[in-house]
Amino acid sequence: MGKLAEFYAKSLVNSGIEFDMILALPKGIPLVAAVAIELARLGRNVPFCLQPQSQRPRRRRQRGGAPLKGRVLIVDDVMSAGTATRESIALIRTAGAPPAAVGHGLDRREKPERKMQRVTLLKYPTARCHFATNWVCMFAQSPA
């Protein structure tokens, strides 16, 4: 996991993406913690917060870590149907913070392209991309 986190962190630093914190998805806490450590080693101290795994909408609140504020980066290892990404963006918006970007290492493409765009784009159009190529999908640099 250390090498993967190092790759993610270096890719983030080289991308020029502006973000203030990282949101850890329920099953991605170790990865995000490792990425935050690697970013600190590269001179970028970035807090992260934890997204709850609750399925009940009224219970979908941040469950730990730093307060959810500023430009929020979502980091995930695998995107399957896009449900976690969609829920993460909703959580960020509910907290009044703007989503900065979404990055994932592997896209399993379990949904047709058209449906996946609705999942990842929502209000902010993005490009479909992966860590292995042009890793980050930027919200701020895409036309509305």
PDB file of C-alpha atoms in Angstrom:
ATOM      1  CA  MET A   1       0.000   0.000   0.000  1.00  0.00           C
ATOM      2  CA  GLY A   2       2.944   2.315   0.621  1.00  0.00           C
ATOM      3  CA  LYS A   3       3.995   2.338  -3.035  1.00  0.00           C
ATOM      4  CA  LEU A   4       0.419   2.932  -4.191  1.00  0.00           C
ATOM      5  CA  ALA A   5       0.013   5.823  -1.740  1.00  0.00           C
ATOM      6  CA  GLU A   6       3.346   7.257  -2.856  1.00  0.00           C
ATOM      7  CA  PHE A   7       2.199   7.116  -6.487  1.00  0.00           C
ATOM      8  CA  TYR A   8      -1.135   8.787  -5.651  1.00  0.00           C
ATOM      9  CA  ALA A   9       0.601  11.531  -3.641  1.00  0.00           C
ATOM     10  CA  LYS A  10       3.192  12.293  -6.315  1.00  0.00           C
ATOM     11  CA  SER A  11       0.468  12.340  -8.963  1.00  0.00           C
ATOM     12  CA  LEU A  12      -1.536  14.794  -6.868  1.00  0.00           C
ATOM     13  CA  VAL A  13       1.414  17.108  -6.315  1.00  0.00           C
ATOM     14  CA  ASN A  14       2.302  17.037 -10.026  1.00  0.00           C
ATOM     15  CA  SER A  15      -1.318  17.576 -11.134  1.00  0.00           C
ATOM     16  CA  GLY A  16      -1.612  21.079  -9.724  1.00  0.00           C
ATOM     17  CA  ILE A  17      -5.059  20.284  -8.319  1.00  0.00           C
ATOM     18  CA  GLU A  18      -6.003  22.711  -5.559  1.00  0.00           C
ATOM     19  CA  PHE A  19      -7.598  20.988  -2.577  1.00  0.00           C
ATOM     20  CA  ASP A  20      -7.756  21.587   1.148  1.00  0.00           C
ATOM     21  CA  MET A  21      -8.600  18.120   2.425  1.00  0.00           C
ATOM     22  CA  ILE A  22      -9.268  14.519   1.405  1.00  0.00           C
ATOM     23  CA  LEU A  23     -12.476  12.570   1.989  1.00  0.00           C
ATOM     24  CA  ALA A  24     -11.958   8.915   2.902  1.00  0.00           C
ATOM     25  CA  LEU A  25     -14.679   6.554   1.705  1.00  0.00           C
ATOM     26  CA  PRO A  26     -15.825   3.887   4.204  1.00  0.00           C
ATOM     27  CA  LYS A  27     -13.557   1.129   2.908  1.00  0.00           C
ATOM     28  CA  GLY A  28     -10.754   3.434   1.809  1.00  0.00           C
ATOM     29  CA  ILE A  29      -9.583   4.809   5.139  1.00  0.00           C
ATOM     30  CA  PRO A  30      -6.190   3.027   5.131  1.00  0.00           C
ATOM     31  CA  LEU A  31      -5.481   4.211   1.574  1.00  0.00           C
ATOM     32  CA  VAL A  32      -6.393   7.829   2.293  1.00  0.00           C
ATOM     33  CA  ALA A  33      -4.386   7.814   5.535  1.00  0.00           C
ATOM     34  CA  ALA A  34      -1.379   6.489   3.610  1.00  0.00           C
ATOM     35  CA  VAL A  35      -1.840   9.126   0.877  1.00  0.00           C
ATOM     36  CA  ALA A  36      -2.015  11.872   3.534  1.00  0.00           C
ATOM     37  CA  ILE A  37       1.234  10.573   5.071  1.00  0.00           C
ATOM     38  CA  GLU A  38       2.944  10.559   1.670  1.00  0.00           C
ATOM     39  CA  LEU A  39       1.679  14.068   0.914  1.00  0.00           C
ATOM     40  CA  ALA A  40       3.169  15.215   4.240  1.00  0.00           C
ATOM     41  CA  ARG A  41       6.500  13.662   3.251  1.00  0.00           C
ATOM     42  CA  LEU A  42       6.323  15.721   0.070  1.00  0.00           C
ATOM     43  CA  GLY A  43       5.726  18.890   2.092  1.00  0.00           C
ATOM     44  CA  ARG A  44       1.937  19.061   1.743  1.00  0.00           C
ATOM     45  CA  ASN A  45       0.155  18.605   5.076  1.00  0.00           C
ATOM     46  CA  VAL A  46      -3.477  17.804   4.222  1.00  0.00           C
ATOM     47  CA  PRO A  47      -6.144  16.678   6.702  1.00  0.00           C
ATOM     48  CA  PHE A  48      -8.692  14.002   5.877  1.00  0.00           C
ATOM     49  CA  CYS A  49     -12.155  13.153   7.122  1.00  0.00           C
ATOM     50  CA  LEU A  50     -14.087   9.907   7.188  1.00  0.00           C
ATOM     51  CA  GLN A  51     -17.341   9.275   5.362  1.00  0.00           C
ATOM     52  CA  PRO A  52     -19.877   7.115   7.219  1.00  0.00           C
ATOM     53  CA  GLN A  53     -21.022   3.799   5.825  1.00  0.00           C
ATOM     54  CA  SER A  54     -24.622   4.271   7.003  1.00  0.00           C
ATOM     55  CA  GLN A  55     -27.314   3.531   4.435  1.00  0.00           C
ATOM     56  CA  ARG A  56     -29.890   5.776   6.114  1.00  0.00           C
ATOM     57  CA  PRO A  57     -29.933   9.288   4.620  1.00  0.00           C
ATOM     58  CA  ARG A  58     -30.619  10.990   7.966  1.00  0.00           C
ATOM     59  CA  ARG A  59     -27.542   9.302   9.420  1.00  0.00           C
ATOM     60  CA  ARG A  60     -25.185  10.207   6.583  1.00  0.00           C
ATOM     61  CA  ARG A  61     -22.847  12.494   8.427  1.00  0.00           C
ATOM     62  CA  GLN A  62     -19.150  12.759   8.696  1.00  0.00           C
ATOM     63  CA  ARG A  63     -17.997  10.337  11.375  1.00  0.00           C
ATOM     64  CA  GLY A  64     -14.482  11.439  12.208  1.00  0.00           C
ATOM     65  CA  GLY A  65     -11.303  13.164  11.242  1.00  0.00           C
ATOM     66  CA  ALA A  66     -11.029  16.814  10.275  1.00  0.00           C
ATOM     67  CA  PRO A  67     -14.169  18.943   9.794  1.00  0.00           C
ATOM     68  CA  LEU A  68     -15.454  18.765   6.223  1.00  0.00           C
ATOM     69  CA  LYS A  69     -14.614  22.197   4.777  1.00  0.00           C
ATOM     70  CA  GLY A  70     -12.670  23.804   1.968  1.00  0.00           C
ATOM     71  CA  ARG A  71     -12.075  22.174  -1.413  1.00  0.00           C
ATOM     72  CA  VAL A  72     -12.512  18.436  -0.909  1.00  0.00           C
ATOM     73  CA  LEU A  73     -10.679  15.758  -2.869  1.00  0.00           C
ATOM     74  CA  ILE A  74     -12.292  12.306  -3.096  1.00  0.00           C
ATOM     75  CA  VAL A  75      -9.779   9.463  -3.405  1.00  0.00           C
ATOM     76  CA  ASP A  76     -10.848   5.884  -4.058  1.00  0.00           C
ATOM     77  CA  ASP A  77      -9.082   2.754  -5.201  1.00  0.00           C
ATOM     78  CA  VAL A  78     -11.835   1.274  -7.397  1.00  0.00           C
ATOM     79  CA  MET A  79     -14.945   2.757  -8.990  1.00  0.00           C
ATOM     80  CA  SER A  80     -17.600   0.155  -9.707  1.00  0.00           C
ATOM     81  CA  ALA A  81     -21.089   1.573 -10.148  1.00  0.00           C
ATOM     82  CA  GLY A  82     -20.239   5.078  -8.907  1.00  0.00           C
ATOM     83  CA  THR A  83     -22.551   4.910  -5.902  1.00  0.00           C
ATOM     84  CA  ALA A  84     -19.834   5.795  -3.373  1.00  0.00           C
ATOM     85  CA  THR A  85     -18.722   8.746  -5.498  1.00  0.00           C
ATOM     86  CA  ARG A  86     -22.286  10.030  -5.817  1.00  0.00           C
ATOM     87  CA  GLU A  87     -22.854   9.735  -2.058  1.00  0.00           C
ATOM     88  CA  SER A  88     -19.528  11.430  -1.336  1.00  0.00           C
ATOM     89  CA  ILE A  89     -20.361  14.401  -3.532  1.00  0.00           C
ATOM     90  CA  ALA A  90     -23.762  14.720  -1.824  1.00  0.00           C
ATOM     91  CA  LEU A  91     -22.103  14.620   1.613  1.00  0.00           C
ATOM     92  CA  ILE A  92     -19.600  17.301   0.604  1.00  0.00           C
ATOM     93  CA  ARG A  93     -22.329  19.567  -0.765  1.00  0.00           C
ATOM     94  CA  THR A  94     -24.499  19.045   2.315  1.00  0.00           C
ATOM     95  CA  ALA A  95     -21.581  20.253   4.440  1.00  0.00           C
ATOM     96  CA  GLY A  96     -21.342  23.358   2.247  1.00  0.00           C
ATOM     97  CA  ALA A  97     -17.914  22.490   0.873  1.00  0.00           C
ATOM     98  CA  PRO A  98     -17.097  22.392  -2.841  1.00  0.00           C
ATOM     99  CA  PRO A  99     -15.862  19.110  -4.316  1.00  0.00           C
ATOM    100  CA  ALA A 100     -12.429  19.695  -5.869  1.00  0.00           C
ATOM    101  CA  ALA A 101     -11.789  16.453  -7.748  1.00  0.00           C
ATOM    102  CA  VAL A 102     -12.379  12.721  -7.825  1.00  0.00           C
ATOM    103  CA  GLY A 103      -9.535  10.279  -8.333  1.00  0.00           C
ATOM    104  CA  HIS A 104      -9.681   6.509  -8.581  1.00  0.00           C
ATOM    105  CA  GLY A 105      -7.116   3.928  -9.532  1.00  0.00           C
ATOM    106  CA  LEU A 106      -9.344   1.495 -11.371  1.00  0.00           C
ATOM    107  CA  ASP A 107     -12.685   1.951 -13.123  1.00  0.00           C
ATOM    108  CA  ARG A 108     -14.495  -1.369 -13.401  1.00  0.00           C
ATOM    109  CA  ARG A 109     -17.035   0.228 -15.772  1.00  0.00           C
ATOM    110  CA  GLU A 110     -19.964  -1.689 -14.372  1.00  0.00           C
ATOM    111  CA  LYS A 111     -22.384   0.945 -15.635  1.00  0.00           C
ATOM    112  CA  PRO A 112     -22.837   2.120 -19.214  1.00  0.00           C
ATOM    113  CA  GLU A 113     -20.935   5.305 -20.064  1.00  0.00           C
ATOM    114  CA  ARG A 114     -24.058   7.454 -20.122  1.00  0.00           C
ATOM    115  CA  LYS A 115     -25.163   6.384 -16.644  1.00  0.00           C
ATOM    116  CA  MET A 116     -21.643   6.689 -15.227  1.00  0.00           C
ATOM    117  CA  GLN A 117     -21.412  10.287 -16.436  1.00  0.00           C
ATOM    118  CA  ARG A 118     -24.538  11.127 -14.456  1.00  0.00           C
ATOM    119  CA  VAL A 119     -22.924   9.579 -11.415  1.00  0.00           C
ATOM    120  CA  THR A 120     -19.567  11.326 -11.627  1.00  0.00           C
ATOM    121  CA  LEU A 121     -20.500  14.583 -13.295  1.00  0.00           C
ATOM    122  CA  LEU A 122     -23.617  15.672 -11.444  1.00  0.00           C
ATOM    123  CA  LYS A 123     -23.417  19.474 -11.344  1.00  0.00           C
ATOM    124  CA  TYR A 124     -19.710  19.592 -12.158  1.00  0.00           C
ATOM    125  CA  PRO A 125     -18.720  18.159 -15.551  1.00  0.00           C
ATOM    126  CA  THR A 126     -15.559  16.098 -15.403  1.00  0.00           C
ATOM    127  CA  ALA A 127     -13.479  13.898 -17.620  1.00  0.00           C
ATOM    128  CA  ARG A 128     -13.447  10.134 -17.125  1.00  0.00           C
ATOM    129  CA  CYS A 129      -9.935   9.419 -15.988  1.00  0.00           C
ATOM    130  CA  HIS A 130      -7.808   7.187 -13.820  1.00  0.00           C
ATOM    131  CA  PHE A 131      -4.714   7.379 -11.632  1.00  0.00           C
ATOM    132  CA  ALA A 132      -2.785   5.299 -14.160  1.00  0.00           C
ATOM    133  CA  THR A 133      -3.287   7.894 -16.894  1.00  0.00           C
ATOM    134  CA  ASN A 134      -4.353  11.464 -16.204  1.00  0.00           C
ATOM    135  CA  TRP A 135      -5.463  10.435 -12.767  1.00  0.00           C
ATOM    136  CA  VAL A 136      -7.656  13.221 -11.447  1.00  0.00           C
ATOM    137  CA  CYS A 137     -11.084  14.284 -12.652  1.00  0.00           C
ATOM    138  CA  MET A 138     -11.152  18.016 -11.989  1.00  0.00           C
ATOM    139  CA  PHE A 139     -14.379  19.826 -11.223  1.00  0.00           C
ATOM    140  CA  ALA A 140     -13.060  23.375 -11.279  1.00  0.00           C
ATOM    141  CA  GLN A 141     -11.461  23.287 -14.726  1.00  0.00           C
ATOM    142  CA  SER A 142     -14.417  21.805 -16.615  1.00  0.00           C
ATOM    143  CA  PRO A 143     -17.034  23.946 -18.347  1.00  0.00           C
ATOM    144  CA  ALA A 144     -20.459  23.972 -16.707  1.00  0.00           C
TER     145      ALA A 144
END
